[in-house]
mmCIF file of C-alpha atoms in Angstrom:
data_model
loop_
_atom_site.group_PDB
_atom_site.id
_atom_site.type_symbol
_atom_site.label_atom_id
_atom_site.label_comp_id
_atom_site.label_asym_id
_atom_site.label_seq_id
_atom_site.Cartn_x
_atom_site.Cartn_y
_atom_site.Cartn_z
ATOM 1 C CA UNK A 160 80.772 97.821 106.845
ATOM 2 C CA UNK A 161 84.232 97.517 105.316
ATOM 3 C CA UNK A 162 86.721 100.299 105.976
ATOM 4 C CA UNK A 163 89.761 100.565 103.675
ATOM 5 C CA UNK A 164 92.718 102.629 104.874
ATOM 6 C CA UNK A 165 95.385 104.225 102.694
ATOM 7 C CA UNK A 166 92.774 105.014 100.084
ATOM 8 C CA UNK A 167 94.922 107.527 98.210
ATOM 9 C CA UNK A 168 97.984 105.287 97.945
ATOM 10 C CA UNK A 169 98.716 103.184 94.888
ATOM 11 C CA UNK A 170 97.440 99.911 96.376
ATOM 12 C CA UNK A 171 94.580 101.502 98.317
ATOM 13 C CA UNK A 172 93.309 103.325 95.235
ATOM 14 C CA UNK A 173 93.160 100.091 93.256
ATOM 15 C CA UNK A 174 91.288 98.387 96.098
ATOM 16 C CA UNK A 175 88.851 101.286 96.284
ATOM 17 C CA UNK A 176 88.187 101.088 92.555
ATOM 18 C CA UNK A 177 87.374 97.390 92.843
ATOM 19 C CA UNK A 178 84.871 98.109 95.625
ATOM 20 C CA UNK A 179 83.384 101.275 94.107
ATOM 21 C CA UNK A 180 80.000 99.706 93.376
ATOM 22 C CA UNK A 181 79.415 98.636 96.987
ATOM 23 C CA UNK A 182 77.220 100.496 99.453
ATOM 24 C CA UNK A 183 78.927 98.982 102.498
ATOM 25 C CA UNK A 184 82.450 100.344 101.921
ATOM 26 C CA UNK A 185 84.019 103.460 103.411
ATOM 27 C CA UNK A 186 87.476 104.805 102.564
ATOM 28 C CA UNK A 187 89.955 106.194 105.065
ATOM 29 C CA UNK A 188 92.817 108.587 104.317
ATOM 30 C CA UNK A 189 94.624 111.535 105.845
ATOM 31 C CA UNK A 190 93.888 113.495 102.657
ATOM 32 C CA UNK A 191 90.187 113.040 101.810
ATOM 33 C CA UNK A 192 90.374 115.697 99.100
ATOM 34 C CA UNK A 193 92.657 113.427 97.031
ATOM 35 C CA UNK A 194 90.197 110.514 96.820
ATOM 36 C CA UNK A 195 88.924 110.000 93.277
ATOM 37 C CA UNK A 196 86.612 107.040 93.894
ATOM 38 C CA UNK A 197 82.914 107.703 94.499
ATOM 39 C CA UNK A 198 82.699 106.165 97.961
ATOM 40 C CA UNK A 199 82.177 107.729 101.398
ATOM 41 C CA UNK A 200 85.433 109.015 102.873
ATOM 42 C CA UNK A 201 86.581 109.546 106.441
ATOM 43 C CA UNK A 202 89.682 111.401 107.531
ATOM 44 C CA UNK A 203 91.936 108.829 109.175
ATOM 45 C CA UNK A 204 95.495 109.766 110.085
ATOM 46 C CA UNK A 205 97.593 107.094 111.789
ATOM 47 C CA UNK A 206 99.816 109.853 113.175
ATOM 48 C CA UNK A 207 96.782 111.431 114.864
ATOM 49 C CA UNK A 208 95.106 108.732 117.000
ATOM 50 C CA UNK A 209 92.215 111.104 117.718
ATOM 51 C CA UNK A 210 90.991 110.518 114.163
ATOM 52 C CA UNK A 211 90.992 106.732 114.533
ATOM 53 C CA UNK A 212 88.212 106.131 117.052
ATOM 54 C CA UNK A 213 85.661 108.130 115.069
ATOM 55 C CA UNK A 214 87.118 106.905 111.794
ATOM 56 C CA UNK A 215 86.729 103.227 112.666
ATOM 57 C CA UNK A 216 83.239 103.587 114.162
ATOM 58 C CA UNK A 217 80.713 101.018 112.876
ATOM 59 C CA UNK A 218 83.333 99.134 110.841
ATOM 60 C CA UNK A 219 82.962 95.352 110.852
ATOM 61 C CA UNK A 220 86.026 94.687 108.684
ATOM 62 C CA UNK A 221 89.131 96.871 108.618
ATOM 63 C CA UNK A 222 91.346 96.476 105.570
ATOM 64 C CA UNK A 223 94.568 97.837 107.033
ATOM 65 C CA UNK A 224 96.849 98.816 104.165
ATOM 66 C CA UNK A 225 100.360 99.035 105.542
ATOM 67 C CA UNK A 226 101.587 102.533 106.333
ATOM 68 C CA UNK A 227 105.106 101.457 105.489
ATOM 69 C CA UNK A 228 106.620 104.723 104.283
ATOM 70 C CA UNK A 229 108.818 105.711 107.203
ATOM 71 C CA UNK A 230 111.335 104.599 109.806
ATOM 72 C CA UNK A 231 110.570 101.375 111.700
ATOM 73 C CA UNK A 232 109.485 103.100 114.906
ATOM 74 C CA UNK A 233 107.170 105.399 112.978
ATOM 75 C CA UNK A 234 105.487 102.534 111.132
ATOM 76 C CA UNK A 235 105.142 100.440 114.292
ATOM 77 C CA UNK A 236 103.544 103.368 116.120
ATOM 78 C CA UNK A 237 101.081 103.883 113.270
ATOM 79 C CA UNK A 238 100.066 100.257 113.045
ATOM 80 C CA UNK A 239 99.858 99.895 116.800
ATOM 81 C CA UNK A 240 97.593 102.934 117.079
ATOM 82 C CA UNK A 241 95.364 101.619 114.298
ATOM 83 C CA UNK A 242 94.961 98.169 115.839
ATOM 84 C CA UNK A 243 94.377 99.610 119.312
ATOM 85 C CA UNK A 244 91.642 101.853 117.938
ATOM 86 C CA UNK A 245 90.087 99.040 115.925
ATOM 87 C CA UNK A 246 89.835 96.850 119.000
ATOM 88 C CA UNK A 247 88.507 99.718 121.103
ATOM 89 C CA UNK A 248 85.739 100.489 118.597
ATOM 90 C CA UNK A 249 84.732 96.846 118.177
ATOM 91 C CA UNK A 250 86.045 96.062 114.696
ATOM 92 C CA UNK A 251 85.510 92.331 114.315
ATOM 93 C CA UNK A 252 88.075 91.474 111.643
ATOM 94 C CA UNK A 253 91.320 93.079 110.486
ATOM 95 C CA UNK A 254 92.823 92.238 107.084
ATOM 96 C CA UNK A 255 96.438 93.388 106.922
ATOM 97 C CA UNK A 256 98.656 93.820 103.851
ATOM 98 C CA UNK A 257 102.000 92.506 105.058
ATOM 99 C CA UNK A 258 105.251 91.413 103.393
ATOM 100 C CA UNK A 259 106.149 88.005 101.980
ATOM 101 C CA UNK A 260 108.015 85.717 104.377
ATOM 102 C CA UNK A 261 110.968 85.624 101.975
ATOM 103 C CA UNK A 262 111.282 89.352 102.633
ATOM 104 C CA UNK A 263 112.568 88.833 106.175
ATOM 105 C CA UNK A 264 116.004 89.915 104.918
ATOM 106 C CA UNK A 265 114.627 93.261 103.766
ATOM 107 C CA UNK A 266 115.278 96.320 105.934
ATOM 108 C CA UNK A 267 111.558 97.135 106.143
ATOM 109 C CA UNK A 268 110.400 93.661 107.229
ATOM 110 C CA UNK A 269 110.455 94.284 110.975
ATOM 111 C CA UNK A 270 107.344 96.527 111.228
ATOM 112 C CA UNK A 271 105.381 93.973 109.215
ATOM 113 C CA UNK A 272 106.357 91.114 111.516
ATOM 114 C CA UNK A 273 105.640 93.274 114.562
ATOM 115 C CA UNK A 274 102.174 94.035 113.194
ATOM 116 C CA UNK A 275 101.484 90.378 112.468
ATOM 117 C CA UNK A 276 102.457 89.482 116.047
ATOM 118 C CA UNK A 277 100.249 92.268 117.413
ATOM 119 C CA UNK A 278 97.286 91.014 115.400
ATOM 120 C CA UNK A 279 97.732 87.435 116.583
ATOM 121 C CA UNK A 280 97.822 88.631 120.185
ATOM 122 C CA UNK A 281 94.779 90.879 119.803
ATOM 123 C CA UNK A 282 91.053 90.463 120.265
ATOM 124 C CA UNK A 283 89.898 90.845 116.656
ATOM 125 C CA UNK A 284 89.835 88.144 114.007
ATOM 126 C CA UNK A 285 92.569 88.624 111.445
ATOM 127 C CA UNK A 286 93.840 87.686 108.000
ATOM 128 C CA UNK A 287 97.393 88.421 106.855
ATOM 129 C CA UNK A 288 98.186 88.988 103.186
ATOM 130 C CA UNK A 289 101.945 88.613 102.767
ATOM 131 C CA UNK A 290 102.454 90.545 99.566
ATOM 132 C CA UNK A 291 105.423 89.998 97.299
ATOM 133 C CA UNK A 292 107.316 92.933 95.853
ATOM 134 C CA UNK A 293 105.573 94.749 93.037
ATOM 135 C CA UNK A 294 106.503 94.170 89.430
ATOM 136 C CA UNK A 295 106.109 97.932 89.041
ATOM 137 C CA UNK A 296 108.745 98.438 91.733
ATOM 138 C CA UNK A 297 111.223 96.191 89.969
ATOM 139 C CA UNK A 298 110.688 98.075 86.743
ATOM 140 C CA UNK A 299 111.438 101.318 88.583
ATOM 141 C CA UNK A 300 114.489 99.994 90.429
ATOM 142 C CA UNK A 301 116.363 99.267 87.244
ATOM 143 C CA UNK A 302 116.102 101.727 84.364
ATOM 144 C CA UNK A 303 118.612 102.070 81.515
ATOM 145 C CA UNK A 304 120.800 105.114 81.164
ATOM 146 C CA UNK A 305 121.254 107.204 78.016
ATOM 147 C CA UNK A 306 123.983 104.810 76.869
ATOM 148 C CA UNK A 307 121.523 101.891 76.739
ATOM 149 C CA UNK A 308 123.002 100.111 79.745
ATOM 150 C CA UNK A 309 120.731 98.940 82.538
ATOM 151 C CA UNK A 310 122.960 99.063 85.603
ATOM 152 C CA UNK A 311 121.774 97.687 88.947
ATOM 153 C CA UNK A 312 123.238 95.642 91.830
ATOM 154 C CA UNK A 313 121.000 92.651 91.153
ATOM 155 C CA UNK A 314 123.788 90.228 90.290
ATOM 156 C CA UNK A 315 122.281 87.027 88.911
ATOM 157 C CA UNK A 316 119.368 87.213 91.325
ATOM 158 C CA UNK A 317 115.694 87.008 90.487
ATOM 159 C CA UNK A 318 112.512 88.424 91.997
ATOM 160 C CA UNK A 319 109.136 86.658 92.097
ATOM 161 C CA UNK A 320 107.470 89.954 91.281
ATOM 162 C CA UNK A 321 103.709 90.367 91.437
ATOM 163 C CA UNK A 322 101.301 92.840 89.863
ATOM 164 C CA UNK A 323 99.980 95.455 92.271
ATOM 165 C CA UNK A 324 96.541 95.115 90.685
ATOM 166 C CA UNK A 325 96.424 91.412 91.573
ATOM 167 C CA UNK A 326 97.311 92.167 95.177
ATOM 168 C CA UNK A 327 94.509 94.734 95.254
ATOM 169 C CA UNK A 328 92.135 92.121 93.850
ATOM 170 C CA UNK A 329 93.204 89.653 96.539
ATOM 171 C CA UNK A 330 92.728 92.212 99.306
ATOM 172 C CA UNK A 331 89.255 93.152 98.074
ATOM 173 C CA UNK A 332 88.284 89.482 97.768
ATOM 174 C CA UNK A 333 89.343 88.715 101.327
ATOM 175 C CA UNK A 334 87.711 91.838 102.771
ATOM 176 C CA UNK A 335 84.389 90.935 101.153
ATOM 177 C CA UNK A 336 84.474 87.413 102.585
ATOM 178 C CA UNK A 337 86.555 87.998 105.686
ATOM 179 C CA UNK A 338 84.981 85.304 107.874
ATOM 180 C CA UNK A 339 86.003 82.616 105.391
ATOM 181 C CA UNK A 340 89.637 83.716 105.683
ATOM 182 C CA UNK A 341 89.892 84.181 109.454
ATOM 183 C CA UNK A 342 93.240 83.129 110.893
ATOM 184 C CA UNK A 343 94.786 82.613 107.467
ATOM 185 C CA UNK A 344 98.169 83.818 106.227
ATOM 186 C CA UNK A 345 98.556 84.002 102.438
ATOM 187 C CA UNK A 346 101.873 84.158 100.600
ATOM 188 C CA UNK A 347 101.088 86.269 97.545
ATOM 189 C CA UNK A 348 104.128 86.196 95.298
ATOM 190 C CA UNK A 349 104.484 85.935 91.536
ATOM 191 C CA UNK A 350 104.588 82.794 89.439
ATOM 192 C CA UNK A 351 107.727 83.785 87.541
ATOM 193 C CA UNK A 352 111.020 85.184 88.801
ATOM 194 C CA UNK A 353 112.476 88.154 86.926
ATOM 195 C CA UNK A 354 116.210 88.847 86.500
ATOM 196 C CA UNK A 355 118.188 91.927 85.547
ATOM 197 C CA UNK A 356 118.722 90.455 82.102
ATOM 198 C CA UNK A 357 114.954 90.018 81.739
ATOM 199 C CA UNK A 358 114.482 93.674 82.603
ATOM 200 C CA UNK A 359 116.987 94.709 79.958
ATOM 201 C CA UNK A 360 115.164 92.658 77.326
ATOM 202 C CA UNK A 361 111.906 94.386 78.289
ATOM 203 C CA UNK A 362 113.502 97.684 77.272
ATOM 204 C CA UNK A 363 114.406 96.340 73.839
ATOM 205 C CA UNK A 364 117.356 94.770 72.017
ATOM 206 C CA UNK A 365 119.493 97.888 72.341
ATOM 207 C CA UNK A 366 119.549 97.621 76.154
ATOM 208 C CA UNK A 367 122.117 95.507 77.993
ATOM 209 C CA UNK A 368 122.234 94.525 81.657
ATOM 210 C CA UNK A 369 125.405 95.235 83.599
ATOM 211 C CA UNK A 370 125.513 94.387 87.324
ATOM 212 C CA UNK A 371 126.996 97.008 89.606
ATOM 213 C CA UNK A 372 128.195 96.741 93.189
ATOM 214 C CA UNK A 373 126.184 97.883 96.177
ATOM 215 C CA UNK A 374 128.834 100.524 96.850
ATOM 216 C CA UNK A 375 128.317 101.945 93.367
ATOM 217 C CA UNK A 376 124.570 101.897 93.838
ATOM 218 C CA UNK A 377 124.900 103.661 97.201
ATOM 219 C CA UNK A 378 126.800 106.546 95.602
ATOM 220 C CA UNK A 379 124.165 106.834 92.918
ATOM 221 C CA UNK A 380 121.301 106.815 95.428
ATOM 222 C CA UNK A 381 123.023 109.284 97.743
ATOM 223 C CA UNK A 382 123.293 111.684 94.812
ATOM 224 C CA UNK A 383 119.655 111.190 93.787
ATOM 225 C CA UNK A 384 118.135 113.160 96.646
ATOM 226 C CA UNK A 385 116.477 110.136 98.239
ATOM 227 C CA UNK A 386 115.385 110.410 101.878
ATOM 228 C CA UNK A 387 118.037 109.100 104.295
ATOM 229 C CA UNK A 388 115.923 106.097 105.315
ATOM 230 C CA UNK A 389 115.187 105.225 101.692
ATOM 231 C CA UNK A 390 118.795 104.504 100.766
ATOM 232 C CA UNK A 391 119.236 101.455 103.049
ATOM 233 C CA UNK A 392 115.736 100.273 102.118
ATOM 234 C CA UNK A 393 116.590 100.300 98.420
ATOM 235 C CA UNK A 394 120.044 98.810 98.909
ATOM 236 C CA UNK A 395 118.584 96.085 101.105
ATOM 237 C CA UNK A 396 116.052 95.272 98.406
ATOM 238 C CA UNK A 397 118.754 95.027 95.763
ATOM 239 C CA UNK A 398 120.901 92.915 98.065
ATOM 240 C CA UNK A 399 118.153 90.432 98.955
ATOM 241 C CA UNK A 400 117.301 89.942 95.292
ATOM 242 C CA UNK A 401 120.931 89.523 94.278
ATOM 243 C CA UNK A 402 121.525 86.992 97.055
ATOM 244 C CA UNK A 403 118.645 84.845 95.821
ATOM 245 C CA UNK A 404 116.262 85.304 98.735
ATOM 246 C CA UNK A 405 113.358 86.730 96.704
ATOM 247 C CA UNK A 406 113.110 84.269 93.832
ATOM 248 C CA UNK A 407 110.729 81.663 95.235
ATOM 249 C CA UNK A 408 107.496 81.619 93.241
ATOM 250 C CA UNK A 409 104.087 80.496 94.467
ATOM 251 C CA UNK A 410 100.519 79.681 93.502
ATOM 252 C CA UNK A 411 98.496 80.969 96.470
ATOM 253 C CA UNK A 412 97.627 84.166 94.622
ATOM 254 C CA UNK A 413 96.134 82.150 91.774
ATOM 255 C CA UNK A 414 94.187 80.030 94.255
ATOM 256 C CA UNK A 415 92.866 83.035 96.143
ATOM 257 C CA UNK A 416 91.829 84.911 93.006
ATOM 258 C CA UNK A 417 90.474 81.872 91.200
ATOM 259 C CA UNK A 418 92.166 83.001 88.000
ATOM 260 C CA UNK A 419 95.583 83.331 86.386
ATOM 261 C CA UNK A 420 97.548 86.281 87.813
ATOM 262 C CA UNK A 421 98.975 88.897 85.490
ATOM 263 C CA UNK A 422 102.422 88.074 84.102
ATOM 264 C CA UNK A 423 105.056 90.144 85.850
ATOM 265 C CA UNK A 424 106.937 90.766 82.604
ATOM 266 C CA UNK A 425 103.785 92.093 80.943
ATOM 267 C CA UNK A 426 103.284 94.493 83.866
ATOM 268 C CA UNK A 427 106.916 95.636 83.741
ATOM 269 C CA UNK A 428 106.822 96.148 79.970
ATOM 270 C CA UNK A 429 103.657 98.240 80.287
ATOM 271 C CA UNK A 430 105.157 100.206 83.186
ATOM 272 C CA UNK A 431 108.350 101.195 81.380
ATOM 273 C CA UNK A 432 106.853 102.089 78.018
#
């Protein structure tokens, strides 16, 4: 049996949809009532370890979708509890959705690297999917104002953005054939690197790109009502892109899927229109 966590999140929902015709897949989420895919559902709450032992029972493969929305210590505690419970209940293989190696400069990288280390030291077989940043995220990070200017602290940097749907496809593929991917780490980034100017062009000829400073972006984010931990996460993402650390493209996603990945610019254009 394959158990997919985070089944009501954006990535988890796409994975669930890809596996909806299977009779050996169970979905896990803290909010079972929100699941819209016709698969069996178990209540699994990483913040309530009591739900994990029963939730993971009889699972052969655990597709552990990162519970990355939170402070580092919160995310580490969640992932640690999940892996402990998986090992205790005899899960044979854990597939984990991590973060691309080029993301080590990002503020939210540490829990991912901690989780990877915990998996390598554990008793279960494992596969690590180091996901690049979503094309949908990039489209949301930089939106034009009413004056037609797209202002963001991206400098001249580029991001090897990747479609969330392709990452879901990769995760489902690995989960279905987990034994063939045991002990593997995949770098799943896009095949083209997107700039701020590219984003402006996606909005149409009336939109121009104007870089801003991180200080300017911080003021804007502070005024937006974002959670306190979100501000440094977003600024760190901008900063890593602007500094050129997120531009390296790759072909492992294509190789894993056996087909051409979606073009990041096509995904962004669809997302913003």
